[in-house]
Amino acid sequence: MFSGPAGRVWAAIIGDHPGRSTTSRAAGSGPPDRNHVSKSSFYWTGAASGGRLRWNPFMPLSVTEYEDTPNPNALKCWLDGRISDEVQSYLRPDAAVGNALAEAIFEGGLVTTLLVNGDWLTVCRTPGKGWGTVKKHLERALSAHT
């Protein structure tokens, strides 16, 4: 068992758990498995402790797929783990105060709005900013988030 933020207890899982996926989905294959967990979110306990593959909820997150939206200035990002247990909406940077990840995403002025839900997030870029720059910024912010 792990003790997580705010006193929550995270249950360890055993590898090959039914319903768990450890691979990213192919582009255009439909919505991902809601139980998706990345291989990078696991660690091996070793033979002395039963030799189990356990989930580490404190691993940094990364984007597994970018998905276009009807809005050309918005991009949906599928992640390799859960980012939130509830929908969080930040319509401006000052609304993110107190949420370290949201603050990091807004840092630098590349993103104007942020929507977070489960294992995905959607960002709107600042007009005139390229998606390549925004994606690199998102990946850095997510990899630093634990």
CSV table of N, CA and C in Angstrom, one decimal:
chain,number,residue,atom,x,y,z
A,1,MET,N,0.8,-1.2,0.0
A,1,MET,CA,0.0,0.0,0.0
A,1,MET,C,0.9,1.2,0.0
A,2,PHE,N,0.4,2.3,-0.6
A,2,PHE,CA,1.1,3.6,-0.7
A,2,PHE,C,0.2,4.6,0.0
A,3,SER,N,0.8,5.5,0.7
A,3,SER,CA,0.1,6.7,1.2
A,3,SER,C,0.3,7.8,0.2
A,4,GLY,N,-0.8,8.3,-0.3
A,4,GLY,CA,-0.7,9.3,-1.3
A,4,GLY,C,-1.1,10.7,-0.8
A,5,PRO,N,-1.1,11.7,-1.6
A,5,PRO,CA,-1.4,13.1,-1.2
A,5,PRO,C,-2.8,13.1,-0.5
A,6,ALA,N,-2.9,14.0,0.5
A,6,ALA,CA,-4.1,14.2,1.2
A,6,ALA,C,-4.6,13.0,2.0
A,7,GLY,N,-3.6,12.2,2.4
A,7,GLY,CA,-3.9,11.0,3.2
A,7,GLY,C,-4.6,9.9,2.5
A,8,ARG,N,-4.7,10.0,1.2
A,8,ARG,CA,-5.4,8.9,0.4
A,8,ARG,C,-4.5,7.7,0.3
A,9,VAL,N,-5.1,6.5,0.4
A,9,VAL,CA,-4.3,5.3,0.3
A,9,VAL,C,-4.4,4.7,-1.1
A,10,TRP,N,-3.3,4.4,-1.7
A,10,TRP,CA,-3.3,3.9,-3.0
A,10,TRP,C,-3.1,2.4,-2.9
A,11,ALA,N,-3.9,1.6,-3.5
A,11,ALA,CA,-3.7,0.1,-3.5
A,11,ALA,C,-2.7,-0.3,-4.5
A,12,ALA,N,-1.8,-1.2,-4.2
A,12,ALA,CA,-0.9,-1.7,-5.1
A,12,ALA,C,-1.6,-2.8,-6.0
A,13,ILE,N,-1.2,-2.8,-7.3
A,13,ILE,CA,-1.8,-3.8,-8.1
A,13,ILE,C,-0.8,-4.8,-8.6
A,14,ILE,N,-1.2,-5.9,-9.0
A,14,ILE,CA,-0.4,-7.0,-9.5
A,14,ILE,C,-0.4,-6.9,-11.0
A,15,GLY,N,0.8,-7.2,-11.7
A,15,GLY,CA,0.8,-7.2,-13.1
A,15,GLY,C,-0.2,-8.1,-13.7
A,16,ASP,N,-0.6,-7.9,-14.9
A,16,ASP,CA,-1.5,-8.7,-15.7
A,16,ASP,C,-2.9,-8.6,-15.0
A,17,HIS,N,-3.2,-7.6,-14.3
A,17,HIS,CA,-4.5,-7.4,-13.7
A,17,HIS,C,-5.6,-7.3,-14.8
A,18,PRO,N,-6.7,-8.0,-14.7
A,18,PRO,CA,-7.7,-7.9,-15.7
A,18,PRO,C,-8.2,-6.5,-15.9
A,19,GLY,N,-8.3,-6.1,-17.2
A,19,GLY,CA,-8.8,-4.8,-17.5
A,19,GLY,C,-7.8,-3.7,-17.5
A,20,ARG,N,-6.5,-4.0,-17.1
A,20,ARG,CA,-5.5,-3.0,-17.2
A,20,ARG,C,-4.7,-3.2,-18.5
A,21,SER,N,-4.4,-2.1,-19.1
A,21,SER,CA,-3.7,-2.0,-20.3
A,21,SER,C,-2.3,-1.4,-20.0
A,22,THR,N,-1.3,-1.9,-20.6
A,22,THR,CA,0.1,-1.3,-20.4
A,22,THR,C,0.6,-0.8,-21.7
A,23,THR,N,-0.2,-0.7,-22.7
A,23,THR,CA,0.3,-0.2,-24.0
A,23,THR,C,-0.6,1.0,-24.4
A,24,SER,N,0.0,1.9,-25.2
A,24,SER,CA,-0.7,3.0,-25.6
A,24,SER,C,-1.5,2.6,-26.8
A,25,ARG,N,-2.6,3.3,-27.1
A,25,ARG,CA,-3.5,3.0,-28.2
A,25,ARG,C,-3.0,3.5,-29.5
A,26,ALA,N,-3.5,2.9,-30.6
A,26,ALA,CA,-3.1,3.4,-31.9
A,26,ALA,C,-4.0,4.6,-32.2
A,27,ALA,N,-3.4,5.5,-33.0
A,27,ALA,CA,-4.1,6.8,-33.3
A,27,ALA,C,-5.4,6.4,-34.0
A,28,GLY,N,-6.5,7.1,-33.7
A,28,GLY,CA,-7.8,6.9,-34.3
A,28,GLY,C,-8.5,5.6,-33.9
A,29,SER,N,-8.0,4.9,-32.9
A,29,SER,CA,-8.6,3.6,-32.5
A,29,SER,C,-9.8,3.8,-31.5
A,30,GLY,N,-10.2,5.0,-31.3
A,30,GLY,CA,-11.3,5.2,-30.4
A,30,GLY,C,-10.8,5.6,-29.0
A,31,PRO,N,-11.7,5.8,-28.1
A,31,PRO,CA,-11.2,6.3,-26.8
A,31,PRO,C,-10.4,5.2,-26.1
A,32,PRO,N,-9.4,5.6,-25.2
A,32,PRO,CA,-8.5,4.6,-24.6
A,32,PRO,C,-9.3,3.9,-23.5
A,33,ASP,N,-8.7,2.8,-23.1
A,33,ASP,CA,-9.2,2.1,-21.9
A,33,ASP,C,-9.1,3.0,-20.7
A,34,ARG,N,-10.2,3.1,-20.0
A,34,ARG,CA,-10.2,4.0,-18.8
A,34,ARG,C,-9.4,3.5,-17.7
A,35,ASN,N,-9.0,2.2,-17.8
A,35,ASN,CA,-8.1,1.7,-16.8
A,35,ASN,C,-6.6,1.7,-17.2
A,36,HIS,N,-6.3,2.5,-18.3
A,36,HIS,CA,-5.0,2.5,-18.9
A,36,HIS,C,-4.0,2.9,-17.8
A,37,VAL,N,-2.9,2.1,-17.7
A,37,VAL,CA,-1.8,2.5,-16.9
A,37,VAL,C,-0.5,2.2,-17.7
A,38,SER,N,0.4,3.1,-17.6
A,38,SER,CA,1.7,3.0,-18.4
A,38,SER,C,2.6,2.1,-17.7
A,39,LYS,N,3.5,1.4,-18.5
A,39,LYS,CA,4.5,0.6,-18.0
A,39,LYS,C,5.4,1.4,-17.1
A,40,SER,N,5.6,2.7,-17.4
A,40,SER,CA,6.5,3.5,-16.6
A,40,SER,C,5.9,3.8,-15.2
A,41,SER,N,4.7,3.5,-15.0
A,41,SER,CA,4.0,3.7,-13.7
A,41,SER,C,4.2,2.5,-12.8
A,42,PHE,N,5.0,1.5,-13.2
A,42,PHE,CA,5.2,0.3,-12.4
A,42,PHE,C,6.6,0.2,-11.9
A,43,TYR,N,6.8,-0.5,-10.9
A,43,TYR,CA,8.1,-0.9,-10.4
A,43,TYR,C,8.1,-2.3,-9.9
A,44,TRP,N,9.3,-3.0,-10.0
A,44,TRP,CA,9.4,-4.4,-9.5
A,44,TRP,C,9.9,-4.4,-8.1
A,45,THR,N,9.1,-5.1,-7.2
A,45,THR,CA,9.5,-5.2,-5.8
A,45,THR,C,10.6,-6.1,-5.5
A,46,GLY,N,10.9,-7.1,-6.4
A,46,GLY,CA,12.0,-8.0,-6.2
A,46,GLY,C,11.5,-9.3,-5.5
A,47,ALA,N,12.3,-10.3,-5.5
A,47,ALA,CA,11.9,-11.6,-5.0
A,47,ALA,C,11.6,-11.6,-3.5
A,48,ALA,N,12.4,-10.8,-2.8
A,48,ALA,CA,12.3,-10.8,-1.3
A,48,ALA,C,10.9,-10.3,-0.8
A,49,SER,N,10.3,-9.5,-1.6
A,49,SER,CA,9.0,-9.0,-1.2
A,49,SER,C,7.8,-9.6,-2.1
A,50,GLY,N,8.1,-10.8,-2.6
A,50,GLY,CA,7.1,-11.5,-3.4
A,50,GLY,C,7.2,-11.3,-4.9
A,51,GLY,N,8.1,-10.5,-5.3
A,51,GLY,CA,8.3,-10.4,-6.8
A,51,GLY,C,7.1,-9.9,-7.5
A,52,ARG,N,6.5,-8.9,-7.1
A,52,ARG,CA,5.3,-8.3,-7.7
A,52,ARG,C,5.6,-7.0,-8.5
A,53,LEU,N,4.8,-6.9,-9.5
A,53,LEU,CA,4.8,-5.6,-10.2
A,53,LEU,C,3.8,-4.7,-9.5
A,54,ARG,N,4.2,-3.6,-9.0
A,54,ARG,CA,3.4,-2.7,-8.3
A,54,ARG,C,3.3,-1.3,-9.0
A,55,TRP,N,2.1,-0.7,-8.8
A,55,TRP,CA,1.9,0.6,-9.4
A,55,TRP,C,2.4,1.7,-8.5
A,56,ASN,N,3.1,2.7,-9.1
A,56,ASN,CA,3.6,3.8,-8.3
A,56,ASN,C,2.8,5.0,-8.8
A,57,PRO,N,1.9,5.6,-8.0
A,57,PRO,CA,1.0,6.7,-8.4
A,57,PRO,C,1.8,8.0,-8.4
A,58,PHE,N,3.1,8.0,-8.0
A,58,PHE,CA,3.8,9.2,-8.0
A,58,PHE,C,4.8,9.4,-9.1
A,59,MET,N,4.6,8.5,-10.1
A,59,MET,CA,5.5,8.7,-11.3
A,59,MET,C,5.1,9.8,-12.2
A,60,PRO,N,6.0,10.5,-12.8
A,60,PRO,CA,5.6,11.6,-13.7
A,60,PRO,C,4.7,11.1,-14.8
A,61,LEU,N,3.9,12.0,-15.3
A,61,LEU,CA,3.0,11.7,-16.4
A,61,LEU,C,3.6,12.1,-17.7
A,62,SER,N,3.1,11.4,-18.8
A,62,SER,CA,3.5,11.8,-20.1
A,62,SER,C,2.3,11.7,-21.1
A,63,VAL,N,2.4,12.3,-22.2
A,63,VAL,CA,1.3,12.3,-23.2
A,63,VAL,C,1.5,11.1,-24.1
A,64,THR,N,0.5,10.3,-24.2
A,64,THR,CA,0.5,9.1,-25.1
A,64,THR,C,0.0,9.5,-26.5
A,65,GLU,N,-0.9,10.4,-26.6
A,65,GLU,CA,-1.5,10.8,-27.9
A,65,GLU,C,-2.0,12.2,-27.8
A,66,TYR,N,-1.9,13.0,-28.9
A,66,TYR,CA,-2.5,14.3,-29.1
A,66,TYR,C,-3.7,14.1,-30.0
A,67,GLU,N,-4.8,14.7,-29.7
A,67,GLU,CA,-6.0,14.6,-30.5
A,67,GLU,C,-6.5,16.0,-30.9
A,68,ASP,N,-6.7,16.2,-32.1
A,68,ASP,CA,-7.3,17.5,-32.6
A,68,ASP,C,-8.7,17.6,-32.1
A,69,THR,N,-9.1,18.9,-32.0
A,69,THR,CA,-10.5,19.2,-31.6
A,69,THR,C,-11.1,20.1,-32.7
A,70,PRO,N,-12.4,20.3,-32.7
A,70,PRO,CA,-13.0,21.2,-33.7
A,70,PRO,C,-12.4,22.6,-33.6
A,71,ASN,N,-11.9,23.0,-32.4
A,71,ASN,CA,-11.3,24.3,-32.3
A,71,ASN,C,-9.8,24.2,-32.6
A,72,PRO,N,-9.4,24.9,-33.7
A,72,PRO,CA,-8.0,24.8,-34.1
A,72,PRO,C,-7.0,25.3,-33.1
A,73,ASN,N,-7.4,26.0,-32.1
A,73,ASN,CA,-6.5,26.5,-31.0
A,73,ASN,C,-6.6,25.6,-29.8
A,74,ALA,N,-7.3,24.5,-29.8
A,74,ALA,CA,-7.4,23.6,-28.7
A,74,ALA,C,-6.9,22.2,-29.1
A,75,LEU,N,-6.3,21.6,-28.1
A,75,LEU,CA,-5.7,20.2,-28.3
A,75,LEU,C,-6.0,19.4,-27.1
A,76,LYS,N,-6.5,18.1,-27.4
A,76,LYS,CA,-6.7,17.2,-26.3
A,76,LYS,C,-5.5,16.3,-26.2
A,77,CYS,N,-5.0,16.1,-25.0
A,77,CYS,CA,-3.8,15.3,-24.7
A,77,CYS,C,-4.2,14.1,-23.8
A,78,TRP,N,-4.1,12.9,-24.4
A,78,TRP,CA,-4.3,11.6,-23.6
A,78,TRP,C,-3.0,11.3,-22.8
A,79,LEU,N,-3.1,11.0,-21.6
A,79,LEU,CA,-2.0,10.8,-20.7
A,79,LEU,C,-1.8,9.3,-20.4
A,80,ASP,N,-0.7,8.9,-19.9
A,80,ASP,CA,-0.4,7.5,-19.5
A,80,ASP,C,-0.8,7.2,-18.1
A,81,GLY,N,-1.5,8.1,-17.4
A,81,GLY,CA,-2.0,7.8,-16.1
A,81,GLY,C,-3.1,8.9,-15.7
A,82,ARG,N,-3.7,8.7,-14.6
A,82,ARG,CA,-4.7,9.6,-14.1
A,82,ARG,C,-4.1,10.9,-13.6
A,83,ILE,N,-4.6,12.0,-14.0
A,83,ILE,CA,-4.2,13.3,-13.6
A,83,ILE,C,-5.1,13.9,-12.5
A,84,SER,N,-6.4,13.4,-12.5
A,84,SER,CA,-7.3,14.0,-11.6
A,84,SER,C,-8.5,13.0,-11.4
A,85,ASP,N,-9.1,13.1,-10.3
A,85,ASP,CA,-10.3,12.3,-10.0
A,85,ASP,C,-11.6,13.0,-10.3
A,86,GLU,N,-11.5,14.3,-10.7
A,86,GLU,CA,-12.6,15.1,-10.9
A,86,GLU,C,-12.3,16.1,-12.0
A,87,VAL,N,-13.3,16.6,-12.7
A,87,VAL,CA,-13.1,17.6,-13.7
A,87,VAL,C,-12.6,18.9,-13.1
A,88,GLN,N,-11.6,19.5,-13.7
A,88,GLN,CA,-11.1,20.8,-13.3
A,88,GLN,C,-11.0,21.7,-14.5
A,89,SER,N,-11.5,22.9,-14.4
A,89,SER,CA,-11.5,23.8,-15.5
A,89,SER,C,-10.8,25.1,-15.0
A,90,TYR,N,-9.9,25.6,-15.8
A,90,TYR,CA,-9.1,26.8,-15.5
A,90,TYR,C,-9.3,27.7,-16.8
A,91,LEU,N,-10.2,28.7,-16.7
A,91,LEU,CA,-10.4,29.5,-17.9
A,91,LEU,C,-9.5,30.7,-18.0
A,92,ARG,N,-8.6,30.8,-17.0
A,92,ARG,CA,-7.5,31.9,-17.1
A,92,ARG,C,-6.4,31.4,-16.2
A,93,PRO,N,-5.2,31.9,-16.4
A,93,PRO,CA,-4.0,31.5,-15.6
A,93,PRO,C,-4.2,31.7,-14.1
A,94,ASP,N,-4.8,32.9,-13.7
A,94,ASP,CA,-4.9,33.1,-12.2
A,94,ASP,C,-5.8,32.2,-11.5
A,95,ALA,N,-6.7,31.5,-12.2
A,95,ALA,CA,-7.6,30.5,-11.6
A,95,ALA,C,-6.8,29.2,-11.2
A,96,ALA,N,-5.6,29.1,-11.7
A,96,ALA,CA,-4.8,27.9,-11.4
A,96,ALA,C,-3.9,28.0,-10.1
A,97,VAL,N,-4.0,29.1,-9.5
A,97,VAL,CA,-3.2,29.3,-8.3
A,97,VAL,C,-3.5,28.3,-7.2
A,98,GLY,N,-2.5,27.6,-6.7
A,98,GLY,CA,-2.7,26.5,-5.7
A,98,GLY,C,-2.6,25.2,-6.3
A,99,ASN,N,-2.7,25.0,-7.6
A,99,ASN,CA,-2.5,23.7,-8.3
A,99,ASN,C,-1.2,23.8,-9.0
A,100,ALA,N,-0.2,23.1,-8.5
A,100,ALA,CA,1.2,23.2,-9.0
A,100,ALA,C,1.3,22.8,-10.5
A,101,LEU,N,0.6,21.7,-10.9
A,101,LEU,CA,0.6,21.3,-12.3
A,101,LEU,C,0.0,22.4,-13.2
A,102,ALA,N,-1.2,22.8,-12.9
A,102,ALA,CA,-1.9,23.8,-13.7
A,102,ALA,C,-1.1,25.1,-13.8
A,103,GLU,N,-0.4,25.5,-12.6
A,103,GLU,CA,0.4,26.7,-12.7
A,103,GLU,C,1.6,26.5,-13.6
A,104,ALA,N,2.2,25.3,-13.6
A,104,ALA,CA,3.3,25.0,-14.5
A,104,ALA,C,2.9,25.0,-16.0
A,105,ILE,N,1.7,24.5,-16.3
A,105,ILE,CA,1.2,24.5,-17.6
A,105,ILE,C,0.9,25.9,-18.1
A,106,PHE,N,0.4,26.8,-17.3
A,106,PHE,CA,0.2,28.2,-17.7
A,106,PHE,C,1.4,29.0,-17.7
A,107,GLU,N,2.5,28.6,-17.0
A,107,GLU,CA,3.7,29.3,-17.0
A,107,GLU,C,4.3,29.5,-18.4
A,108,GLY,N,4.8,30.7,-18.7
A,108,GLY,CA,5.3,31.0,-20.0
A,108,GLY,C,4.4,31.6,-21.0
A,109,GLY,N,3.1,31.6,-20.6
A,109,GLY,CA,2.1,32.3,-21.5
A,109,GLY,C,1.8,31.6,-22.8
A,110,LEU,N,2.0,30.3,-22.9
A,110,LEU,CA,1.7,29.5,-24.1
A,110,LEU,C,0.3,29.0,-24.1
A,111,VAL,N,-0.3,28.8,-22.9
A,111,VAL,CA,-1.6,28.3,-22.8
A,111,VAL,C,-2.6,29.3,-22.2
A,112,THR,N,-3.8,29.4,-22.7
A,112,THR,CA,-4.8,30.4,-22.2
A,112,THR,C,-5.9,29.7,-21.3
A,113,THR,N,-6.2,28.5,-21.6
A,113,THR,CA,-7.2,27.7,-20.8
A,113,THR,C,-6.8,26.3,-20.7
A,114,LEU,N,-7.3,25.6,-19.6
A,114,LEU,CA,-6.9,24.2,-19.3
A,114,LEU,C,-8.2,23.5,-18.8
A,115,LEU,N,-8.4,22.3,-19.3
A,115,LEU,CA,-9.5,21.5,-18.8
A,115,LEU,C,-8.8,20.1,-18.5
A,116,VAL,N,-9.0,19.6,-17.3
A,116,VAL,CA,-8.4,18.4,-16.8
A,116,VAL,C,-9.5,17.4,-16.4
A,117,ASN,N,-9.4,16.2,-16.9
A,117,ASN,CA,-10.4,15.2,-16.5
A,117,ASN,C,-9.8,13.8,-16.6
A,118,GLY,N,-9.6,13.1,-15.5
A,118,GLY,CA,-9.2,11.7,-15.5
A,118,GLY,C,-7.8,11.6,-16.1
A,119,ASP,N,-7.8,10.9,-17.3
A,119,ASP,CA,-6.5,10.6,-17.9
A,119,ASP,C,-6.3,11.5,-19.2
A,120,TRP,N,-6.9,12.6,-19.2
A,120,TRP,CA,-6.7,13.5,-20.4
A,120,TRP,C,-6.8,15.0,-19.9
A,121,LEU,N,-6.3,15.8,-20.7
A,121,LEU,CA,-6.4,17.3,-20.5
A,121,LEU,C,-6.5,17.9,-21.9
A,122,THR,N,-7.2,19.1,-21.9
A,122,THR,CA,-7.3,19.9,-23.1
A,122,THR,C,-6.8,21.3,-22.8
A,123,VAL,N,-6.0,21.8,-23.7
A,123,VAL,CA,-5.4,23.1,-23.6
A,123,VAL,C,-5.8,24.0,-24.8
A,124,CYS,N,-5.9,25.2,-24.6
A,124,CYS,CA,-6.1,26.2,-25.7
A,124,CYS,C,-4.8,27.0,-25.7
A,125,ARG,N,-4.2,27.1,-26.9
A,125,ARG,CA,-2.9,27.8,-27.0
A,125,ARG,C,-3.2,29.3,-27.1
A,126,THR,N,-2.2,30.1,-26.8
A,126,THR,CA,-2.2,31.5,-27.0
A,126,THR,C,-2.1,31.7,-28.5
A,127,PRO,N,-3.0,32.6,-29.1
A,127,PRO,CA,-2.9,32.9,-30.5
A,127,PRO,C,-1.5,33.3,-31.0
A,128,GLY,N,-1.1,32.6,-32.1
A,128,GLY,CA,0.2,32.9,-32.6
A,128,GLY,C,1.3,32.0,-32.1
A,129,LYS,N,1.0,31.1,-31.1
A,129,LYS,CA,2.0,30.2,-30.6
A,129,LYS,C,1.9,28.9,-31.4
A,130,GLY,N,3.0,28.3,-31.8
A,130,GLY,CA,3.0,27.0,-32.5
A,130,GLY,C,2.7,25.8,-31.6
A,131,TRP,N,2.0,24.8,-32.2
A,131,TRP,CA,1.7,23.6,-31.4
A,131,TRP,C,3.0,22.9,-31.0
A,132,GLY,N,4.0,22.9,-31.8
A,132,GLY,CA,5.3,22.2,-31.4
A,132,GLY,C,5.8,22.8,-30.1
A,133,THR,N,5.8,24.1,-30.0
A,133,THR,CA,6.3,24.7,-28.8
A,133,THR,C,5.4,24.4,-27.6
A,134,VAL,N,4.1,24.5,-27.8
A,134,VAL,CA,3.2,24.2,-26.7
A,134,VAL,C,3.3,22.7,-26.3
A,135,LYS,N,3.4,21.8,-27.2
A,135,LYS,CA,3.5,20.4,-26.8
A,135,LYS,C,4.8,20.1,-26.0
A,136,LYS,N,5.9,20.7,-26.4
A,136,LYS,CA,7.2,20.5,-25.6
A,136,LYS,C,7.0,21.1,-24.2
A,137,HIS,N,6.3,22.2,-24.1
A,137,HIS,CA,6.1,22.9,-22.8
A,137,HIS,C,5.2,21.9,-21.9
A,138,LEU,N,4.1,21.4,-22.5
A,138,LEU,CA,3.3,20.5,-21.8
A,138,LEU,C,4.0,19.2,-21.3
A,139,GLU,N,4.8,18.7,-22.2
A,139,GLU,CA,5.6,17.5,-21.8
A,139,GLU,C,6.6,17.7,-20.7
A,140,ARG,N,7.2,18.9,-20.7
A,140,ARG,CA,8.1,19.3,-19.6
A,140,ARG,C,7.3,19.4,-18.3
A,141,ALA,N,6.2,20.1,-18.4
A,141,ALA,CA,5.4,20.3,-17.1
A,141,ALA,C,4.9,19.0,-16.6
A,142,LEU,N,4.4,18.1,-17.4
A,142,LEU,CA,3.9,16.8,-17.0
A,142,LEU,C,5.0,15.9,-16.4
A,143,SER,N,6.2,15.9,-17.1
A,143,SER,CA,7.3,15.1,-16.6
A,143,SER,C,7.8,15.5,-15.2
A,144,ALA,N,7.7,16.8,-14.9
A,144,ALA,CA,8.1,17.3,-13.6
A,144,ALA,C,7.1,17.1,-12.5
A,145,HIS,N,5.8,16.8,-12.9
A,145,HIS,CA,4.7,16.7,-12.0
A,145,HIS,C,4.7,15.3,-11.4
A,146,THR,N,4.8,15.2,-10.0
A,146,THR,CA,4.7,13.9,-9.4
A,146,THR,C,3.7,14.0,-8.3
